[in-house]
Structure formats: structure tokens, C-alpha cells
Amino acid sequence: HFGDFNAWELTQQYIATLDTLSTNCMVVLVGIGSVEAAQTFAQDLGLQNCDQEKIMLVADETGAVTEALGCYKGWLAVDKTHAERWP
């Protein structure tokens, strides 16, 4: 999701290496969250200053992309006992 520090760090790494990408290559970043959260994420990281033909940010408001890819949902989603205890 857009507030996760890993997403921030990886995005910073992608931004730093965009110039090394082939002209036929695009990085598509998909984050779980609202469009508003994506806009804040993009603004905070300066994505508007990047070559828009090389990087795209997509908001996945329902988590459908990560579900379809079988990504790990996090410990609260996996461990229902903790999810009930720490809502």
C-alpha cells in the first residue's frame, strides 16, 4: 500500500534508475489504496518530475491485482486470530 516504507524505498530506487531503462520499457507501480492516496504518494516522491513514458502509478482500490497475482496479504490478513484481536 502507499504508506508502506518498502513501497517508498523501491519507488525511490526505480526513480533513480529510470534513465537506464530501454526506450521500450515502462515501470508500472501498482499500490493498494485510493486514488487520493496514490496522488499523495506520487507528489511526496516527485513522480510528476519523472519521464511519464517510463513510469506509471496505478491505484488498486480493492486489492484485486495483488489477489490475482497471489501476493502475500500481510500477517493480519493471514492470521485471523490476530486480525480479530488487532482490528
GROMACS .gro file of C-alpha atoms in nm:
model
   87
    1HIS     CA    1   0.000   0.000   0.000
    2PHE     CA    2   0.102   0.358  -0.048
    3GLY     CA    3   0.200   0.413   0.315
    4ASP     CA    4   0.438   0.116   0.333
    5PHE     CA    5   0.805   0.207   0.367
    6ASN     CA    6   0.903  -0.073   0.126
    7ALA     CA    7   0.689   0.085  -0.146
    8TRP     CA    8   0.859   0.418  -0.084
    9GLU     CA    9   1.211   0.271  -0.094
   10LEU     CA   10   1.151   0.065  -0.408
   11THR     CA   11   0.990   0.359  -0.585
   12GLN     CA   12   1.289   0.578  -0.498
   13GLN     CA   13   1.516   0.310  -0.647
   14TYR     CA   14   1.307   0.292  -0.965
   15ILE     CA   15   1.312   0.671  -1.000
   16ALA     CA   16   1.692   0.673  -0.962
   17THR     CA   17   1.734   0.417  -1.241
   18LEU     CA   18   1.471   0.534  -1.493
   19ASP     CA   19   1.736   0.681  -1.722
   20THR     CA   20   1.898   0.341  -1.760
   21LEU     CA   21   1.581   0.176  -1.895
   22SER     CA   22   1.536   0.093  -2.259
   23THR     CA   23   1.315   0.333  -2.453
   24ASN     CA   24   1.068   0.044  -2.496
   25CYS     CA   25   1.039  -0.021  -2.125
   26MET     CA   26   0.794   0.114  -1.868
   27VAL     CA   27   0.776   0.062  -1.492
   28VAL     CA   28   0.418   0.020  -1.372
   29LEU     CA   29   0.378   0.064  -0.998
   30VAL     CA   30   0.058  -0.078  -0.851
   31GLY     CA   31  -0.032   0.016  -0.496
   32ILE     CA   32  -0.324  -0.085  -0.280
   33GLY     CA   33  -0.519   0.223  -0.183
   34SER     CA   34  -0.734   0.508  -0.302
   35VAL     CA   35  -0.666   0.737  -0.594
   36GLU     CA   36  -0.613   1.016  -0.341
   37ALA     CA   37  -0.350   0.809  -0.157
   38ALA     CA   38  -0.177   0.740  -0.489
   39GLN     CA   39  -0.173   1.111  -0.572
   40THR     CA   40  -0.020   1.193  -0.233
   41PHE     CA   41   0.236   0.914  -0.277
   42ALA     CA   42   0.328   1.045  -0.623
   43GLN     CA   43   0.355   1.402  -0.503
   44ASP     CA   44   0.564   1.314  -0.197
   45LEU     CA   45   0.808   1.114  -0.410
   46GLY     CA   46   0.818   1.359  -0.701
   47LEU     CA   47   0.681   1.120  -0.962
   48GLN     CA   48   0.540   1.417  -1.154
   49ASN     CA   49   0.900   1.511  -1.234
   50CYS     CA   50   0.976   1.174  -1.392
   51ASP     CA   51   0.952   1.078  -1.758
   52GLN     CA   52   0.583   0.979  -1.777
   53GLU     CA   53   0.657   0.746  -2.067
   54LYS     CA   54   0.880   0.537  -1.839
   55ILE     CA   55   0.680   0.518  -1.516
   56MET     CA   56   0.311   0.484  -1.433
   57LEU     CA   57   0.138   0.470  -1.095
   58VAL     CA   58  -0.188   0.277  -1.059
   59ALA     CA   59  -0.420   0.273  -0.757
   60ASP     CA   60  -0.570  -0.068  -0.681
   61GLU     CA   61  -0.857   0.030  -0.453
   62THR     CA   62  -0.983  -0.326  -0.399
   63GLY     CA   63  -0.655  -0.519  -0.389
   64ALA     CA   64  -0.766  -0.717  -0.695
   65VAL     CA   65  -0.424  -0.706  -0.863
   66THR     CA   66  -0.236  -0.841  -0.563
   67GLU     CA   67  -0.509  -1.103  -0.515
   68ALA     CA   68  -0.480  -1.214  -0.879
   69LEU     CA   69  -0.100  -1.234  -0.852
   70GLY     CA   70  -0.117  -1.432  -0.527
   71CYS     CA   71   0.084  -1.177  -0.330
   72TYR     CA   72   0.123  -1.205   0.046
   73LYS     CA   73  -0.155  -1.012   0.218
   74GLY     CA   74   0.024  -0.941   0.543
   75TRP     CA   75   0.008  -1.108   0.878
   76LEU     CA   76  -0.326  -0.958   0.985
   77ALA     CA   77  -0.499  -1.094   0.677
   78VAL     CA   78  -0.331  -1.434   0.707
   79ASP     CA   79  -0.362  -1.489   1.083
   80LYS     CA   80  -0.732  -1.445   1.159
   81THR     CA   81  -0.674  -1.473   1.535
   82HIS     CA   82  -0.454  -1.164   1.531
   83ALA     CA   83  -0.689  -0.988   1.290
   84GLU     CA   84  -0.976  -1.031   1.536
   85ARG     CA   85  -0.760  -0.922   1.828
   86TRP     CA   86  -0.600  -0.623   1.648
   87PRO     CA   87  -0.872  -0.489   1.411
   0.00000   0.00000   0.00000
